[in-house]
Coordinates of C-alpha atoms in Angstrom, one line a residue:
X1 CA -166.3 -8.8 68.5
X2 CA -164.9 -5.5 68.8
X3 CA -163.4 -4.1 66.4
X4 CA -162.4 -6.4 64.1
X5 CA -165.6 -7.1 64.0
X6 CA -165.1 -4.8 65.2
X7 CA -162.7 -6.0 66.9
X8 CA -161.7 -5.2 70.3
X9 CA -158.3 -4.2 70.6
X10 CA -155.8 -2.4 73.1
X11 CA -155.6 1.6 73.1
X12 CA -153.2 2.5 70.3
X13 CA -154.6 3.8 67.5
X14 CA -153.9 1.1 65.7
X15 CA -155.5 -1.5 67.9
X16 CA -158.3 0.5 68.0
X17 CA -159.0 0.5 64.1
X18 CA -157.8 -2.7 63.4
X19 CA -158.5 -4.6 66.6
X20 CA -155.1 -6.3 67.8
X21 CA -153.7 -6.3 70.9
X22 CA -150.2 -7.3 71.8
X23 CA -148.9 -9.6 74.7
X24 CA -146.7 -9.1 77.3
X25 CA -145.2 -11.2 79.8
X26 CA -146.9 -12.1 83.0
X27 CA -145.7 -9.9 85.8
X28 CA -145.0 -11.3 89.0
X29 CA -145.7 -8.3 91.9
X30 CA -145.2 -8.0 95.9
X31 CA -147.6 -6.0 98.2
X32 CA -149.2 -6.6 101.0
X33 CA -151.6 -9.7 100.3
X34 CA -155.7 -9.9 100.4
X35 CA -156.9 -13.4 101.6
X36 CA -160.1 -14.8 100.1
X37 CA -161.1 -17.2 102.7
X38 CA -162.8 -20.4 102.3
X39 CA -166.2 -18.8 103.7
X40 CA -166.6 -16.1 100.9
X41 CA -166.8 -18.9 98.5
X42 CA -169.9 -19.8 96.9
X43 CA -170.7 -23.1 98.5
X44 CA -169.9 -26.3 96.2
X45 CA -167.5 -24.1 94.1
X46 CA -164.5 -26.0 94.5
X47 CA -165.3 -28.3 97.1
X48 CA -165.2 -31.6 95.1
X49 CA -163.0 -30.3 92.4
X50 CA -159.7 -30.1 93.5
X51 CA -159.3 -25.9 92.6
X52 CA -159.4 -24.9 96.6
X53 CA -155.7 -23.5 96.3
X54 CA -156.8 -21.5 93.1
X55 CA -160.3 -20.0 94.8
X56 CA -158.3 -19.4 98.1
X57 CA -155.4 -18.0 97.0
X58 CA -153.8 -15.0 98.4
X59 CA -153.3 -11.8 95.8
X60 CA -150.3 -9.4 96.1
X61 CA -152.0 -6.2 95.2
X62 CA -148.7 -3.6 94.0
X63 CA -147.5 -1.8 91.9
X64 CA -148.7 -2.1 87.6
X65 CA -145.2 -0.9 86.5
X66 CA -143.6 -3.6 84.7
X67 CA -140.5 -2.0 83.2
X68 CA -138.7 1.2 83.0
X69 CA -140.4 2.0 80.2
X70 CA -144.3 0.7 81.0
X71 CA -145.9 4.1 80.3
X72 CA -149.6 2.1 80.8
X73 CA -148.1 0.8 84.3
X74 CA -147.3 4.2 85.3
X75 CA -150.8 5.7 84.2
X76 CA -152.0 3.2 86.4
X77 CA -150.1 3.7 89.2
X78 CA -150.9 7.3 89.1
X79 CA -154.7 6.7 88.9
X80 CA -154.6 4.7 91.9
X81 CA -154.6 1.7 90.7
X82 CA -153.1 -1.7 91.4
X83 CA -152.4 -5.0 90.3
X84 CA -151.2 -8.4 90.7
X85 CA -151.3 -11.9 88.9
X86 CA -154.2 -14.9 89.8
X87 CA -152.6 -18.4 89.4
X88 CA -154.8 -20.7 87.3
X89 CA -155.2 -24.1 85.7
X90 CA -154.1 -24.2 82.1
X91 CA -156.4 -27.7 82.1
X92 CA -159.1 -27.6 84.6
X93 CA -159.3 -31.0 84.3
X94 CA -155.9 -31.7 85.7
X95 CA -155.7 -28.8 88.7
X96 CA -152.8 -30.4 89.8
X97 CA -150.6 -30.3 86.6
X98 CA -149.2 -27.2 84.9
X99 CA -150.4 -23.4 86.1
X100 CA -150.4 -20.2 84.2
X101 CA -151.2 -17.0 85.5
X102 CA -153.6 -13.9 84.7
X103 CA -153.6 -10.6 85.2
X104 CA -155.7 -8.7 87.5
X105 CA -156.0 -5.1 88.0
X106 CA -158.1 -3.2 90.6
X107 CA -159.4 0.4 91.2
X108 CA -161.1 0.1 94.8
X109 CA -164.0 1.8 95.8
X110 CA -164.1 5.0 97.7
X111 CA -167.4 5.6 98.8
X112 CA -166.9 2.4 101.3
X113 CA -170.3 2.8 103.5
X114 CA -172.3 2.1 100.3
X115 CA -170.0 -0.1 98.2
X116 CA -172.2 -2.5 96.3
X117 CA -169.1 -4.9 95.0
X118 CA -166.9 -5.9 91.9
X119 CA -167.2 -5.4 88.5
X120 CA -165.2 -7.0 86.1
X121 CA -164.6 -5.7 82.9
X122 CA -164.3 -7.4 79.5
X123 CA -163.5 -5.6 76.5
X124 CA -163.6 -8.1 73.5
X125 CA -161.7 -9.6 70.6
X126 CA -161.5 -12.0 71.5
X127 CA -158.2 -11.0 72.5
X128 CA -158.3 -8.1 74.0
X129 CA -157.2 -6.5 77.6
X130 CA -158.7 -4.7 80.3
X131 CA -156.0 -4.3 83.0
X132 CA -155.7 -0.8 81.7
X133 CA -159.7 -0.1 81.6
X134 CA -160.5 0.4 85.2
X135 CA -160.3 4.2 85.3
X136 CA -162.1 4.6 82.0
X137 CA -164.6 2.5 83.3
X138 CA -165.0 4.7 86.8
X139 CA -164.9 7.5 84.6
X140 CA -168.5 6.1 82.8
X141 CA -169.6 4.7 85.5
X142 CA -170.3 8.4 87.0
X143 CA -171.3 8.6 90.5
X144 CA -171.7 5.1 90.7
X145 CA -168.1 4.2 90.1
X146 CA -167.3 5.1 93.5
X147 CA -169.2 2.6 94.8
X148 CA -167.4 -1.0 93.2
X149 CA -164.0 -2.0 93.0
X150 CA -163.6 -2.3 89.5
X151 CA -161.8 -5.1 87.9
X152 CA -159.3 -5.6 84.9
X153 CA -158.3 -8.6 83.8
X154 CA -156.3 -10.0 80.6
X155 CA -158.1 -13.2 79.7
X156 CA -155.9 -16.1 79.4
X157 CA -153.0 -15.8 77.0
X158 CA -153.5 -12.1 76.4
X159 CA -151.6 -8.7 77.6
X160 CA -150.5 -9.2 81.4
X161 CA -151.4 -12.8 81.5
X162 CA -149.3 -15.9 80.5
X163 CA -148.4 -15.0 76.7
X164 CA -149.1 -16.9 73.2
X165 CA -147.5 -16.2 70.1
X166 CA -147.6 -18.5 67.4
X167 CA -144.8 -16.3 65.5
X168 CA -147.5 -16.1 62.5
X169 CA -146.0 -13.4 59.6
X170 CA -149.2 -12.2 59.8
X171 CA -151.2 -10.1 63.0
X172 CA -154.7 -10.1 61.2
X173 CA -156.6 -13.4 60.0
X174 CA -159.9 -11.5 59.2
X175 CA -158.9 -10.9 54.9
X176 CA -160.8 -11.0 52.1
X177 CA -161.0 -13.8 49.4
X178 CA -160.5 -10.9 46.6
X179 CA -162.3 -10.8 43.1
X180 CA -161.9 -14.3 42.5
X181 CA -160.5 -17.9 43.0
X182 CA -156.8 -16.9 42.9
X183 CA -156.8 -14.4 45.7
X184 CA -159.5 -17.5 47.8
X185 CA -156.8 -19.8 47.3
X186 CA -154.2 -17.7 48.9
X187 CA -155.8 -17.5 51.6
X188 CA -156.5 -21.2 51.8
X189 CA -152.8 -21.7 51.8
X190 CA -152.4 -18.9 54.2
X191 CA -154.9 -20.6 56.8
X192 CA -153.5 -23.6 56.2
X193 CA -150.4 -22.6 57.0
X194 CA -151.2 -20.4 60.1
X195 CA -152.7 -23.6 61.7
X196 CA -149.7 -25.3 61.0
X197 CA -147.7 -22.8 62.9
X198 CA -149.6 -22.7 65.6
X199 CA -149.8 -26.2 66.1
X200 CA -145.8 -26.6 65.7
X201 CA -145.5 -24.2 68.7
X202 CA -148.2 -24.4 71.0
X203 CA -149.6 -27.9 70.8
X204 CA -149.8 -28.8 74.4
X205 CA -151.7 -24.9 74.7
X206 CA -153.9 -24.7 72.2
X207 CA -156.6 -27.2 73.5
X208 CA -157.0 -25.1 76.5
X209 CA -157.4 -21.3 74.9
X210 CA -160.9 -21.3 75.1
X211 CA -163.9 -19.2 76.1
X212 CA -165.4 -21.6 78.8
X213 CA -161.7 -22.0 80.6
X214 CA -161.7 -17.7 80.1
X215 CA -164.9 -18.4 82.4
X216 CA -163.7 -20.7 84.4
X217 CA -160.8 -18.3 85.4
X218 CA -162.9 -15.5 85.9
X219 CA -164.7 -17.4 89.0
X220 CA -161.3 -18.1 90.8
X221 CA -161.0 -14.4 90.2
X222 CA -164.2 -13.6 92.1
X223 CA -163.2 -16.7 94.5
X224 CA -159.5 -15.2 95.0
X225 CA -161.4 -11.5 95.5
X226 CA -163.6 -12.8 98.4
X227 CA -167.2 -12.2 96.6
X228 CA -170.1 -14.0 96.4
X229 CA -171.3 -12.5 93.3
X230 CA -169.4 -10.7 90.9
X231 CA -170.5 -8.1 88.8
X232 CA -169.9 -7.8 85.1
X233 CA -169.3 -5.4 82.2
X234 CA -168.9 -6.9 78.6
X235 CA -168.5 -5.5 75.0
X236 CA -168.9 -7.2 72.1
X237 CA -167.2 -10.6 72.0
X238 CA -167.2 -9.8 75.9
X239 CA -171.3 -10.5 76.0
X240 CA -170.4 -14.4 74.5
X241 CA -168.0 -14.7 77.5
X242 CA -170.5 -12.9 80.0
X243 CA -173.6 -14.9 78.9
X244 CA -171.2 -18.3 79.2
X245 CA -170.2 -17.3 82.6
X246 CA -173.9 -17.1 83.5
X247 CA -174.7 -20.1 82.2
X248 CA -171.6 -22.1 83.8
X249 CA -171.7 -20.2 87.1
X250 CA -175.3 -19.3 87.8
X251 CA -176.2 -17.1 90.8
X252 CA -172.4 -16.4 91.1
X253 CA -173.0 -12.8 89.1
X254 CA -175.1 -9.9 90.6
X255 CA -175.3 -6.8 87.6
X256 CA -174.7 -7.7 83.9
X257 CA -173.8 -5.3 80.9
X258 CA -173.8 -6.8 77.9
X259 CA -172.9 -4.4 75.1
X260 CA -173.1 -5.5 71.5
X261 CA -174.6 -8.7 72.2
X262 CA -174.2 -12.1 70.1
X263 CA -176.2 -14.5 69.8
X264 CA -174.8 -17.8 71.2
X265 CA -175.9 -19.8 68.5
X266 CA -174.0 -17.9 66.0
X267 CA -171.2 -17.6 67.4
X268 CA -167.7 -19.4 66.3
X269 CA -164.8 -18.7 63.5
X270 CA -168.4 -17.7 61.2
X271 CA -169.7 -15.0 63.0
X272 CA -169.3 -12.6 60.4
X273 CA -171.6 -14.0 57.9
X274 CA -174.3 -12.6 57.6
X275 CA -172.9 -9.2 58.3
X276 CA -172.3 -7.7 55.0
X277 CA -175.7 -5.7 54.5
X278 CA -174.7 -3.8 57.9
X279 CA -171.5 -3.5 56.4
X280 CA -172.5 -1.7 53.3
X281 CA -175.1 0.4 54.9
X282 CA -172.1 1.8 57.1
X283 CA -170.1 2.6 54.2
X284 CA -172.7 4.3 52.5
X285 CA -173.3 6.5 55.5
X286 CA -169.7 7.1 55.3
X287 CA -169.8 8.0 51.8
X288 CA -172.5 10.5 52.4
X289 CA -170.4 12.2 54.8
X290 CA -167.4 11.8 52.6
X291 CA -168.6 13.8 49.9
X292 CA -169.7 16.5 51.5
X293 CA -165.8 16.7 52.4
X294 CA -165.0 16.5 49.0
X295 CA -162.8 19.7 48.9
X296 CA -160.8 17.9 52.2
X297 CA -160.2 14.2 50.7
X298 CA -160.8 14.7 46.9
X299 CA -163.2 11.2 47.2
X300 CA -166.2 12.7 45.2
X301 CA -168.7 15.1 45.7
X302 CA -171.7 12.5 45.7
X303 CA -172.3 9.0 48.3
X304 CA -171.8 7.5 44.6
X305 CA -169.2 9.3 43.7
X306 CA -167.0 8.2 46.3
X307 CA -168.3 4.6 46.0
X308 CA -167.1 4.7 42.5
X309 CA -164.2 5.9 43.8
X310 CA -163.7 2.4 46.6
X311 CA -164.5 0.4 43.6
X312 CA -162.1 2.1 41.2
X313 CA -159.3 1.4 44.2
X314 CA -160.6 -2.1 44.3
X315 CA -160.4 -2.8 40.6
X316 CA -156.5 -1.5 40.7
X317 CA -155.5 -3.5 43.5
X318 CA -157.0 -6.7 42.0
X319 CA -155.2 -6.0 39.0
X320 CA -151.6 -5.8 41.3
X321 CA -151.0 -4.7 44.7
X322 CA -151.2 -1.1 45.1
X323 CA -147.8 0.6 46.9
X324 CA -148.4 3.0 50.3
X325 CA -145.5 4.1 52.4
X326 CA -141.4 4.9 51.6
X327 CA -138.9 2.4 52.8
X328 CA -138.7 1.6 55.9
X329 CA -142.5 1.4 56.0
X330 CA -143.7 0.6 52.6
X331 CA -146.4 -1.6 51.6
X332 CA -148.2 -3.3 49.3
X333 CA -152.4 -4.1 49.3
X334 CA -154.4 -6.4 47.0
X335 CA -157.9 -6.6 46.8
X336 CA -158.0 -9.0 49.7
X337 CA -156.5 -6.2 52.0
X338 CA -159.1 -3.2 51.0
X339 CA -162.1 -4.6 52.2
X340 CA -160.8 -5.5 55.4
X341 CA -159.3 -1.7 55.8
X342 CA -162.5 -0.8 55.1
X343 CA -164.2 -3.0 58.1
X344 CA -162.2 -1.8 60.6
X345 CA -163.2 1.7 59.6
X346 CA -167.0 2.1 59.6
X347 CA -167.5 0.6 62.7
X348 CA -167.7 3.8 64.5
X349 CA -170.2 6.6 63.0
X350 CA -168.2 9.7 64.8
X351 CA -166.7 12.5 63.0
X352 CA -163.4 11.5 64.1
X353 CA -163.7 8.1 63.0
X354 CA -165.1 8.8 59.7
X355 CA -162.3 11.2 58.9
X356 CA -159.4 9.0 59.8
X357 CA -161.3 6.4 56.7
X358 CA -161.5 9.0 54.6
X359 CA -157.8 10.2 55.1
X360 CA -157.0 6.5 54.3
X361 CA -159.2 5.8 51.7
X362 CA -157.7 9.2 49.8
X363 CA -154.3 7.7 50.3
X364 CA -155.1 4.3 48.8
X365 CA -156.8 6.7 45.8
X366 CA -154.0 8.5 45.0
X367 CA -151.8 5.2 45.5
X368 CA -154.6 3.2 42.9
X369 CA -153.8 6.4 40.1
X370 CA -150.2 5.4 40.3
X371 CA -149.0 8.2 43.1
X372 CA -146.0 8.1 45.5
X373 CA -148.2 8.0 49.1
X374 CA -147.0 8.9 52.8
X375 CA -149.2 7.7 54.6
X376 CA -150.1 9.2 58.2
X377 CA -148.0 7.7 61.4
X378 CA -151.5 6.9 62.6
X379 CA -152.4 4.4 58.9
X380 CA -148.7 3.4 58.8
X381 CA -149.5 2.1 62.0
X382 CA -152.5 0.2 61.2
X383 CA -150.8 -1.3 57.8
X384 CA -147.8 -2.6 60.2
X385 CA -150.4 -4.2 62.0
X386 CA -152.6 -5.6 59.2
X387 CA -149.9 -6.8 57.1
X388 CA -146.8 -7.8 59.0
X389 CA -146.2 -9.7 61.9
X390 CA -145.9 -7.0 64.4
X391 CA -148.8 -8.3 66.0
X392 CA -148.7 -12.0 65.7
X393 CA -149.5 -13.1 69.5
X394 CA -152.7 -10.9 69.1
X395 CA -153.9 -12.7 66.0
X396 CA -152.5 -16.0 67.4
X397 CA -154.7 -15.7 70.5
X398 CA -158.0 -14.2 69.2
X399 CA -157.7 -17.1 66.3
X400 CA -156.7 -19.9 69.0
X401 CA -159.7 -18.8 71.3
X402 CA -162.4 -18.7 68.2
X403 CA -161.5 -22.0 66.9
X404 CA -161.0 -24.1 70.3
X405 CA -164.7 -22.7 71.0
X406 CA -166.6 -23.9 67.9
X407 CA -165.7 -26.2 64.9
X408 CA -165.5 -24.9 61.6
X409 CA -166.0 -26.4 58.4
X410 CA -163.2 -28.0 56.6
X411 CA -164.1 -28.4 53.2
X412 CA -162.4 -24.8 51.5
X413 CA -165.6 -25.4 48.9
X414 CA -167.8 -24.6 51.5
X415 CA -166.5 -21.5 51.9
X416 CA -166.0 -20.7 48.0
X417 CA -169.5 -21.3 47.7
X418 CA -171.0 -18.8 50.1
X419 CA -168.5 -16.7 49.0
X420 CA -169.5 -16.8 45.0
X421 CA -173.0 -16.8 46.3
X422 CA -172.5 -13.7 48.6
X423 CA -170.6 -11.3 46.5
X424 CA -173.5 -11.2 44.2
X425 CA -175.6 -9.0 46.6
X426 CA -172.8 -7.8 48.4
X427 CA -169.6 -7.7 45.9
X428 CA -167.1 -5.9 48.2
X429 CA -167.8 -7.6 51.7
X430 CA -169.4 -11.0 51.1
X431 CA -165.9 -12.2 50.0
X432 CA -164.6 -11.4 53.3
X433 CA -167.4 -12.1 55.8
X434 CA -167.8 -15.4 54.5
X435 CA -163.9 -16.0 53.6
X436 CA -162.0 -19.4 55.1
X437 CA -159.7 -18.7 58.1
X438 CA -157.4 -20.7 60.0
X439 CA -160.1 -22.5 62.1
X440 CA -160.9 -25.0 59.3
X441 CA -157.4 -26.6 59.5
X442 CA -157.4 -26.4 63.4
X443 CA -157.6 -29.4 65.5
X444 CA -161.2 -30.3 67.1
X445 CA -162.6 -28.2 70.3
X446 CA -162.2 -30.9 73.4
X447 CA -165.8 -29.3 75.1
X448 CA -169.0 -28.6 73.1
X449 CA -170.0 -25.3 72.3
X450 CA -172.4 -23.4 75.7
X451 CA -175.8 -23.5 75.1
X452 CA -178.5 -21.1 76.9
X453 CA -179.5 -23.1 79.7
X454 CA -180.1 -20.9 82.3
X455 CA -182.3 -17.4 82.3
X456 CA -180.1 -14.8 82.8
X457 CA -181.2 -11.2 84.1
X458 CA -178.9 -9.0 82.1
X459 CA -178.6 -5.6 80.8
X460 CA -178.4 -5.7 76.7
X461 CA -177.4 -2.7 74.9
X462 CA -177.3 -2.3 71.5
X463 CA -177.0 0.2 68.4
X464 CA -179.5 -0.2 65.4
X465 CA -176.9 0.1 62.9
X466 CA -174.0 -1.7 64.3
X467 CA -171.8 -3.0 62.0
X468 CA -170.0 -5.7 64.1
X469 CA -171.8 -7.5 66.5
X470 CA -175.7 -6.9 64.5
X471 CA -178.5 -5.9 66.3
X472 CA -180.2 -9.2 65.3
X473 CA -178.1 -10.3 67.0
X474 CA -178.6 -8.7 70.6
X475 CA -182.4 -8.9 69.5
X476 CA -181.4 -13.0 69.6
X477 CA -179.8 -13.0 72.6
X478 CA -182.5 -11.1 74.7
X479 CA -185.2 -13.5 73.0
X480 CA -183.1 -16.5 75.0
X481 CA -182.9 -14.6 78.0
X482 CA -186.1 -13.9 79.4
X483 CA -185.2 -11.8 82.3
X484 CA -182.7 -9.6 80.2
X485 CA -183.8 -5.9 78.9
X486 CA -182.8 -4.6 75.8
X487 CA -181.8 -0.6 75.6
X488 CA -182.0 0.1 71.9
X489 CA -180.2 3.1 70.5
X490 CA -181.8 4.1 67.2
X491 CA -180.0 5.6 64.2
X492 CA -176.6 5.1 65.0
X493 CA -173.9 3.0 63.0
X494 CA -171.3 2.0 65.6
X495 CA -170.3 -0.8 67.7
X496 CA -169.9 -0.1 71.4
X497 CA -172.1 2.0 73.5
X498 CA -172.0 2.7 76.8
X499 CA -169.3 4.9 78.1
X500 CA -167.5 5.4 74.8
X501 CA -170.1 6.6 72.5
X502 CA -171.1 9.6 74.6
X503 CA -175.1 9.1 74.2
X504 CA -176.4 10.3 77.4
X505 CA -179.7 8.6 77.5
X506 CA -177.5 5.2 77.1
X507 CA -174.8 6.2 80.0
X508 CA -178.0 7.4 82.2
X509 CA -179.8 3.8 82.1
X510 CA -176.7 1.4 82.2
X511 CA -175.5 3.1 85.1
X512 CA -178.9 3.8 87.0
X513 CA -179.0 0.1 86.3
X514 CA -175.5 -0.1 87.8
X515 CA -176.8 1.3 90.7
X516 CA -179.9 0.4 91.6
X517 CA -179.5 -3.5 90.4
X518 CA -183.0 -3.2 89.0
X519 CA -183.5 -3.5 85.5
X520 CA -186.0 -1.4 83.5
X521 CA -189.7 -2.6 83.5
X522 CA -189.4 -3.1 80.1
X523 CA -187.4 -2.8 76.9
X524 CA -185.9 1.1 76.4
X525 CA -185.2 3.0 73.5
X526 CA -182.6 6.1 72.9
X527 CA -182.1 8.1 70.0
X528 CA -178.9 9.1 68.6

């Protein structure tokens, strides 16, 4: 996932520390139409199914500007960009009975004469949008760009599309169990009661937020766009929906980018365990670079020095919450909040990055030694997200999609086992990567999780160090594709590559890829 595992959220600067996006309504535009006609469907594709009027449906292409005030619509607009809603199933089982919509964006190609096709665009969460990506993605896609129409899309339930919002008092599921068995059974009663909530207000929904329906829209999409194959760019949590569309839809997808791959067999409302060893090694990078800052963030002239300083923090917020923030913004952090501020922040090994965690972690310092804080607009942000509702139809969707994918367990011992067993290796993050969640109070998936099937010929890249989705993970992914290629960059601690991280050697082979539609001969390697 990105970024909140990191997980992948829209382009505040809170969203894209803490991993949340928020929901709008659908938007319902007028332009002239595109037809997709019966014969640029795949053959069989909705033949005997009854989803003809969904794969042939016409799209009205206008304007992205949803309100007076839609600053993203307007960017949009002005970039050239346009947009318009695709009408699908909620239950593909019953094509006749209630529709939703999703929403589409499209930045067409220019260079016509040698346009090669779409590319849709997935940038993870689960939960999060891409209607607004397009021009950052012709922007990475270089000369190549010109070439596709690019694709946005908010996956069911998310930004554009149809909303959910389970009116949860929380935005952010992904918390810590604490120092011991009083903060774990907090957040058993929290899970508990999030499911509860969700379940009292979506009922008839939640059985149909799922990753495999998320592919099943994105093939009307290609159906409704008039191509054969579609092309595909995923990060993180976008390489599980990427590697199920190939598996549900093979030979409907020409080029795939998976970046930050997981491995399908790990994937579900656990796919953190296992990560706290990258974890730690993140922070202690961070540390390093921390304390040779020490006359900026007063943290600690040594990587254990300012280590001492997280667990000193730690230690005060287990003994009471610690306060941050003046009224109207003020709030209050335990020891199951501090680990998870810490996730979201060493997920990215750039100097910009590392100095917005150390700016936070000096706040939450001075706050531990009893000090009135102010935090910065930019961490008062993130805390409104993390620990208020603000952001409830994020959370609600990213936990809805997670646990309608893959069951979890139900027995809160489990949990407080792996938990007690983790934290001694790993005392600050095994309480939260193995912590209970709302998935072990949610109802049963209806459809068995995907399984690798089919080969797939895909483009895996992948960072050494990453923090989120592990490299073992893109490693196991590769190893159940075959075909696929893995491009390796060594040394670097951060989750998401291509296009964002500005490694050249990375950008140079995902988009000669792009271009060519020939993978390399082998597996590549780049250094940071």
């Amino acid at each position: 996932m990105r970024n909140a595992e990191k997980i992948r959220i829209p382009r505040s600067p809170a969203a894209r520390s803490a991993a949340a996006a928020g929901l709008a309504l659908a938007v319902g535009l007028t332009a002239t139409p595109a037809l997709a006609t019966p014969a640029t469907r795949t053959a069989g594709t909705a033949a005997h199914s009854g989803l003809d009027r969904y794969y042939d449906q016409r799209l009205a292409w206008g304007t992205c500007v949803q309100s007076p005030d839609d600053a993203t619509g307007r960017d949009l607009d002005a970039a050239g960009v346009q947009c318009a809603n695709v009408t699908v199933p909620l239950d593909y089982a019953a094509p006749r009975g209630r529709t939703i919509t999703v929403a589409v964006s499209r930045l067409k190609a220019t260079d016509t004469r040698h346009r090669i096709g779409a590319i849709l665009l997935n940038t993870g969460g689960p939960g999060g949008t891409a209607v607004d990506t397009p021009p950052v993605a012709r922007k990475a896609m270089k000369k190549v760009g010109a070439r596709y129409d690019i694709i946005g899309f908010d996956p069911r339930f998310t930004g554009r599309s149809t909303p959910l919002d389970c009116d949860w008092p929380v935005s952010f599921t992904w918390l810590s169990a604490g120092a011991g068995r009083a903060g774990f059974d907090r957040q058993v009663a929290l899970s508990k009661s999030l499911a509860a909530k969700c379940r009292a207000t979506n009922a008839s929904v939640l059985p149909h937020v799922t990753t495999r329906n998320t592919a099943r829209d994105m093939d009307v999409i290609r159906g409704a766009l008039g191509e054969r194959r579609i092309s595909y760019l995923g990060y993180s949590y976008g390489t599980y929906l990427g590697t199920v569309y190939t598996q549900m839809f093979p030979g409907r997808y020409d080029r795939v980018v998976l970046d930050g791959g997981i491995d399908p067999r790990a994937y579900g409302p656990r796919l953190l365990r296992d990560t706290a060893r990258e974890n730690e090694q993140a922070l202690s990078a961070w540390a390093t670079w921390a304390a040779g800052r020490h006359t900026t963030y007063g943290l600690g002239r040594t990587r254990t020095a300012v280590l001492s300083t997280i667990d000193r923090v730690m230690a005060q917020a287990a003994r009471g919450p610690l306060t941050v923030g003046t009224a109207p913004d003020t709030f209050r952090l335990d020891d199951t909040h501090i680990p998870t501020l810490l996730f979201m922040g060493v997920a990215d090994d750039t100097d910009a990055s590392r100095a917005s965690l150390a700016d936070q972690v000096s706040v939450l310092s001075k706050a531990a030694r009893g000090q009135q804080v102010q935090p910065s607009p930019e961490f008062t942000e993130l805390l409104r997200f993390a620990l208020t509702g603000e952001g409830s139809s994020f959370g609600s969707v990213q936990t809805a999609i997670i646990c309608g994918d893959v069951p979890a367990p139900r027995n809160p011992e489990v949990y407080w086992r792996d938990i007690e067993r983790a934290r001694a290796a790993h005392p600050l993050f095994g309480p939260l990567t193995e912590n209970i969640g709302p998935c072990a109070f949610w109802n049963t998936p209806r459809e068995n999780p995907t399984r690798i099937r089919h080969d797939a010929p895909a483009l895996i890249v992948a960072a050494t160090g990453d923090p989120r989705t592990t490299y073992r993970g893109s490693v196991a992914l590769h190893d159940q594709l075959p075909s696929s290629r893995l491009l390796t960059l060594k040394g670097a601690n951060r989750h998401a590559l291509y296009g964002e991280y500005g490694n050249a050697c990375v950008d140079v082979k995902v988009n000669r890829y792009l271009e060519t539609g020939r993978l390399p001969g082998k597996d590549e390697v780049c250094v940071k």
